[in-house]
XYZ file of C-alpha atoms in Angstrom:
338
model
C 0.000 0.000 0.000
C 1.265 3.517 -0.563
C 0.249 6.137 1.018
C -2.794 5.710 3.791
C -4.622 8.374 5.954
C -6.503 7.894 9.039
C -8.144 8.810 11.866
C -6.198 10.215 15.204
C -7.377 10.914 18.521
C -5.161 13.580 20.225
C -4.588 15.854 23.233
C -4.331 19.492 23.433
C -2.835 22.323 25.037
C -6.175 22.713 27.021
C -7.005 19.407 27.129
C -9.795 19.009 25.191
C -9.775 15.749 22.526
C -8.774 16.968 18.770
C -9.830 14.537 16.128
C -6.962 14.970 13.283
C -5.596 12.934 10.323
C -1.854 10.364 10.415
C -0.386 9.753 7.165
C 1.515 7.169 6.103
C 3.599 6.802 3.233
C 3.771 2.610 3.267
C 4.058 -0.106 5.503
C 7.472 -1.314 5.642
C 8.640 -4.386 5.328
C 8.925 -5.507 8.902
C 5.252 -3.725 9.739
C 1.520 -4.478 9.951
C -1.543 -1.606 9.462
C -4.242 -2.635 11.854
C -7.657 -1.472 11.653
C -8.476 -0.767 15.403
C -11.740 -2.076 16.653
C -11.038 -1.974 20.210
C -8.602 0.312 22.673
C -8.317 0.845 26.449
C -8.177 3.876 28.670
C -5.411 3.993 31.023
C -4.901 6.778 33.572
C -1.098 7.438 31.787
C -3.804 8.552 28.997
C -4.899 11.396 31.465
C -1.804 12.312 32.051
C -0.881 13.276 28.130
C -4.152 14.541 27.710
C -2.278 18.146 27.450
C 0.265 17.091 25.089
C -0.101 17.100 21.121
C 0.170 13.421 20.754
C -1.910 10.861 19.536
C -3.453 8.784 22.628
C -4.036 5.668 24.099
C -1.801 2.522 23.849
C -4.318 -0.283 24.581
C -4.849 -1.230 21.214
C -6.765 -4.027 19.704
C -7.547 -4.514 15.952
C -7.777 -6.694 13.094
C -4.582 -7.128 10.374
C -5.395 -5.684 6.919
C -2.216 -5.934 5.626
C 1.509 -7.126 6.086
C 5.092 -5.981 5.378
C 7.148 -8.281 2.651
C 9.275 -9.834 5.722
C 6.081 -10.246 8.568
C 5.250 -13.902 8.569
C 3.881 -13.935 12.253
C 0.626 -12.575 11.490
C -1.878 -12.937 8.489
C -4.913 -10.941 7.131
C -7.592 -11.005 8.811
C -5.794 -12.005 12.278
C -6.118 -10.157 15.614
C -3.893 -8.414 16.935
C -3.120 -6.111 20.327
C 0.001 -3.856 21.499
C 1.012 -1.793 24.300
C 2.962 0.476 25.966
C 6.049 -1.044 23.528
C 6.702 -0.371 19.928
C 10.447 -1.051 19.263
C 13.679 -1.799 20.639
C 17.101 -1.621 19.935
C 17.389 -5.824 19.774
C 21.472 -5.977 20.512
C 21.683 -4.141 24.301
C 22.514 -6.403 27.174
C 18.381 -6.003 28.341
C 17.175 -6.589 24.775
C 19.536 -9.839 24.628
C 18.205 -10.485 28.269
C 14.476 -10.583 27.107
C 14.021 -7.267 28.942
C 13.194 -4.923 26.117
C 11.280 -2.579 28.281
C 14.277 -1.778 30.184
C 16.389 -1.148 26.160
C 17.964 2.419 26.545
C 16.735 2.794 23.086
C 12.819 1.666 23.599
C 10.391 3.369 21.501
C 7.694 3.913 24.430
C 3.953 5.339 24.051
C 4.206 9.494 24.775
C 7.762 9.393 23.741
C 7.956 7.864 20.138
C 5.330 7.258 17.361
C 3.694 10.034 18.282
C 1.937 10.373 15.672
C -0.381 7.228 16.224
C -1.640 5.605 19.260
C -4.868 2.766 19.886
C -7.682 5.924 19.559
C -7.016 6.164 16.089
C -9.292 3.970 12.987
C -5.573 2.845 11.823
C -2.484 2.213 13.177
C 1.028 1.132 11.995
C 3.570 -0.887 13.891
C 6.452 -3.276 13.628
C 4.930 -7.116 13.389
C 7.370 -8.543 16.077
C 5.934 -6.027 19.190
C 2.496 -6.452 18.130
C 1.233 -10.044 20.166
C -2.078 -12.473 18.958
C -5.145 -12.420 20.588
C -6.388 -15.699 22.202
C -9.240 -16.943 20.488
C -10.991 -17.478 23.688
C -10.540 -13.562 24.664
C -13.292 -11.144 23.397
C -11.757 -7.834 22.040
C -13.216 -5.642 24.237
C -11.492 -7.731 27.291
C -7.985 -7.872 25.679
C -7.596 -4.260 25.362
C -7.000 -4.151 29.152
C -4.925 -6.355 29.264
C -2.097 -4.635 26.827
C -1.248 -2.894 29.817
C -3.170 -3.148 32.889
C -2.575 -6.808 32.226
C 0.702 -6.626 31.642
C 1.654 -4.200 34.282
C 0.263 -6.392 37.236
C 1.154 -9.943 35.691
C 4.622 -8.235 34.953
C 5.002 -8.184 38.770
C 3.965 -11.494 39.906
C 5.900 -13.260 37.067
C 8.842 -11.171 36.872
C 9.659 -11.164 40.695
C 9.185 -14.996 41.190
C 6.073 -14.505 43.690
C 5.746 -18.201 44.702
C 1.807 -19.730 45.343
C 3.135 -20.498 48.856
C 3.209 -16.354 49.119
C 0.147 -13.890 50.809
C 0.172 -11.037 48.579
C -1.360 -7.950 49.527
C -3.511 -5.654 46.971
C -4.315 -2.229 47.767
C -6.794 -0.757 46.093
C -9.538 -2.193 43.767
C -9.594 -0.183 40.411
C -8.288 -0.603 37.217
C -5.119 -2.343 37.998
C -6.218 -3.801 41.533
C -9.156 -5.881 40.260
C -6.863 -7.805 37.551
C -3.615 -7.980 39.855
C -6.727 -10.082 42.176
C -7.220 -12.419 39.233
C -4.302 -13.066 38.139
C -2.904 -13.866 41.716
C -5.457 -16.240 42.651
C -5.140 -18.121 39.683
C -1.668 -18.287 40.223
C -2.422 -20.017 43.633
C -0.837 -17.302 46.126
C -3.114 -16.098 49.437
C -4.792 -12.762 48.153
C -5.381 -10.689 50.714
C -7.334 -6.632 49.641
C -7.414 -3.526 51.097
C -9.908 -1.378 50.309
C -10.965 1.900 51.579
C -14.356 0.690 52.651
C -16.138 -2.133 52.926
C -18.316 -1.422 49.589
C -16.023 -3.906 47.390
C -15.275 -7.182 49.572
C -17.986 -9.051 47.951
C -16.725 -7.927 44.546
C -13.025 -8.284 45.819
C -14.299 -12.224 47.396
C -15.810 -12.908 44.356
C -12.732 -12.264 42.147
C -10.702 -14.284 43.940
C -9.821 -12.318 47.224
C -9.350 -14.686 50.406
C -9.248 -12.192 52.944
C -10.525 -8.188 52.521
C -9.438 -5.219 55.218
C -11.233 -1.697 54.700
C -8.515 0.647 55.515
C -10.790 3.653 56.128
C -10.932 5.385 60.063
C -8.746 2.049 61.138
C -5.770 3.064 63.442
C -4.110 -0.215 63.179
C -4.983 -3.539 61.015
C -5.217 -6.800 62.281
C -4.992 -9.749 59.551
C -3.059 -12.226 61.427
C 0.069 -13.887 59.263
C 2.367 -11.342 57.390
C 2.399 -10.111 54.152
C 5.133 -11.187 51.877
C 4.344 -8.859 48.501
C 2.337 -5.587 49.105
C 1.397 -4.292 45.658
C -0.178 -1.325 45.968
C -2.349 0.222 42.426
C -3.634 3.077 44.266
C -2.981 6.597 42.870
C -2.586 7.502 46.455
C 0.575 6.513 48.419
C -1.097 4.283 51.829
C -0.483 5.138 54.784
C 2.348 3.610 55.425
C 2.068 3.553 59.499
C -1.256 1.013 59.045
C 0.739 -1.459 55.808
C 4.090 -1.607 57.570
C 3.787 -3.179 60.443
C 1.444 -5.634 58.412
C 4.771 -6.868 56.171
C 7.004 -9.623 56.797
C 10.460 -9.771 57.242
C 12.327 -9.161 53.598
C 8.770 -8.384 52.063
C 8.387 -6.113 48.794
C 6.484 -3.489 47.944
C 5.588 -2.576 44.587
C 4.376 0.686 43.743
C 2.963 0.104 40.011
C 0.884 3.420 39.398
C 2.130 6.047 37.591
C 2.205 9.499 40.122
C 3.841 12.854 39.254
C 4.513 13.389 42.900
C 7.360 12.191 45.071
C 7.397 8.444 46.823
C 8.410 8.806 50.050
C 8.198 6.074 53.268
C 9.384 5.903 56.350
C 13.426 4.963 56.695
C 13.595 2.953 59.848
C 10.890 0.203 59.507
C 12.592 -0.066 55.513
C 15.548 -0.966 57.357
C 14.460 -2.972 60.186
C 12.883 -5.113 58.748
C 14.814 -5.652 55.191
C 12.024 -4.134 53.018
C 12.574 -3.940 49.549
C 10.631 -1.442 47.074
C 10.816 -2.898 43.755
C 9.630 -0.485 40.469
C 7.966 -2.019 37.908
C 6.317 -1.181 34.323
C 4.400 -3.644 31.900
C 5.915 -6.292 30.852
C 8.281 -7.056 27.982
C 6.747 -9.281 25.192
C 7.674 -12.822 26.344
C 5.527 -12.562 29.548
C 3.099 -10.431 27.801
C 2.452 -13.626 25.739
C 2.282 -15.278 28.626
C 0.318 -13.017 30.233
C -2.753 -13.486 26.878
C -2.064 -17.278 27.821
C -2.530 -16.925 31.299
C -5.553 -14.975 30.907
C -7.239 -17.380 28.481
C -6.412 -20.577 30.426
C -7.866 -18.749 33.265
C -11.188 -17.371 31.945
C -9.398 -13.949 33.601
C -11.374 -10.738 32.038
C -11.460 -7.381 33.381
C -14.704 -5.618 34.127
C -15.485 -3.326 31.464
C -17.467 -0.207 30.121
C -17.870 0.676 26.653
C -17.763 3.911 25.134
C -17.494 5.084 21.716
C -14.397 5.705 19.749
C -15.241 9.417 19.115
C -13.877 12.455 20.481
C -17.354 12.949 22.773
C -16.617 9.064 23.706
C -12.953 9.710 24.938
C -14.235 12.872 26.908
C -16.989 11.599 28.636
C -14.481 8.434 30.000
C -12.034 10.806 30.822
C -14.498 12.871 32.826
C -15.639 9.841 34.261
C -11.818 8.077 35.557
C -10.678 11.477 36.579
C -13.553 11.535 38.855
C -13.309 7.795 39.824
C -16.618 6.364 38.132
C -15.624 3.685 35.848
C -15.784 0.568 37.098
C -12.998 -0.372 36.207
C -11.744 -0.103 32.833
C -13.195 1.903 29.619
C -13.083 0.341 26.900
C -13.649 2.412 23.371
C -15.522 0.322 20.764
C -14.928 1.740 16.614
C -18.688 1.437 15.820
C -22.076 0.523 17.237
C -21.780 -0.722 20.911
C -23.494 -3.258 21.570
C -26.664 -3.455 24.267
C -26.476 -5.706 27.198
């Protein structure tokens, strides 16, 4: 094909969603054009919301054509990306099967600007674009390009064993997959919530023990906690989830926050804490993370809006104020009822 044209979604200076127009001169050899059908809303979205860039990186889509060299994917296959689009391929982390860490990575908000999942089209290179299980609905994988791979990233990557009770704070967009996945993978969930409004929900999803955190001046859930991951905005308070931890337990912070993390020095000391940073995964566990999730019947609870610029707004509006429940979803086309 030479020479395409499509559809962008885009932030602004004030904020407001621009609807624009991407060219495209060809697809390369090594690329695939997708037509989108599906694409998440992450809160990093909020964040760039100001910036002239093409949003959203939860992209899910059907292949309409292929490079000369792609031989992974076909026409008329599925296909998903997220927050990764290339990497250098000959760096130590590259070699290493840690891509995400390359010095070069081409990253959502910093690269490929011009094109992102709220678009009709996109372009990217076949080899960091991953197939969609056949048993995973569209709508449901777009989630899971990055709140999928964020939390899986965590309980993969840093060898959290079944035998392990892993602590969840918060119940949102990240929380109520990290719950999923973690059961499945046998460990001891344990949540904490603000209130009590989610422990049936939290129970239901695979939660084996649920604290509400709110007016509580000290929690009492009997054995330690080995891996506190924590997918609030907000940092806890520390003085209630501290003396909750185990010896040598690790805390991972996985939201993204413009302000400063800060905890307490002694307690990090005393008792050998580690906090470990994360980001979603690179692509070998993110294909394991699709398998995973397809094995496991895991989904993410969804709402649907429209992929149009009153669409984006309204679920902006709505996650900035904390009403989706738990992760939009924008549909290209009629939504479906019920």
């Amino acid at each position: 094909m030479t020479g395409i044209d499509f559809t962008v979604f885009k932030g602004s200076s004030t904020g407001q969603i621009v609807e624009s127009k991407t060219h495209k001169e060809s697809i390369k050899p090594d690329e695939v054009l997708v037509k989108i059908t599906h694409a998440g809303l992450c809160g990093t979205d909020l964040h760039h919301k100001t910036s002239d860039m093409v949003l959203g990186h939860e992209g899910v889509g059907i292949v309409q054509q292929i490079g000369t060299q792609v031989t992974a994917f076909k026409v008329g296959d599925r296909a998903g990306w997220g927050y990764l689009h290339n990497s250098c391929g000959h760096c130590d982390e590259c070699l290493n099967a840690n891509e995400i860490f390359c010095p070069e990575r081409a990253m959502y908000a910093t690269s490929n600007t011009d094109q992102g999942a709220f678009a009709s089209y996109a372009v990217w290179k076949a080899a960091f674009l991953f197939h969609i299980p056949d048993t995973i609905a569209s709508a449901d994988a777009a989630p899971l390009m990055c709140a999928g791979a964020t939390v899986f990233n965590v309980l993969y990557l840093y060898n959290i064993r079944p035998t392990d009770r892993v602590g969840i704070v918060g119940i949102g967009g990240l929380g109520h997959i990290a719950i999923q996945f973690a059961a499945k993978m046998g460990c001891e969930v344990v949540v904490f919530s603000r209130s009590e409004s989610k422990m049936y929900e939290a129970k239901g999803l695979g939660a084996r023990e649920y604290y509400a955190t709110e007016d509580v001046s000290r929690l009492d859930i009997g054995k330690p906690i080995n891996h506190l991951i924590v997918t609030t905005s907000q940092t806890p308070d520390w003085s209630l989830f501290l003396p909750v931890l185990a010896p040598h337990a690790t805390i991972y912070p996985i939201t993204v926050s413009d302000g400063k993390f800060s905890i307490p020095h002694t307690p990090l000391l005393s008792k050998g804490l580690t906090i470990q940073g994360s980001v979603p995964a690179s692509r070998g566990v993110h294909a394991k993370m699709l398998r995973f999730a397809a094995v496991h019947n895991i989904k993410p609870t969804i709402q649907e809006f429209p992929l149009t610029v009153d669409g984006i707004e309204d679920a902006m509006i709505k996650l900035d104020r904390g009403q989706v429940r738990y992760r939009a979803v924008f549909v290209a086309g009629p939504i479906k009822s019920g």
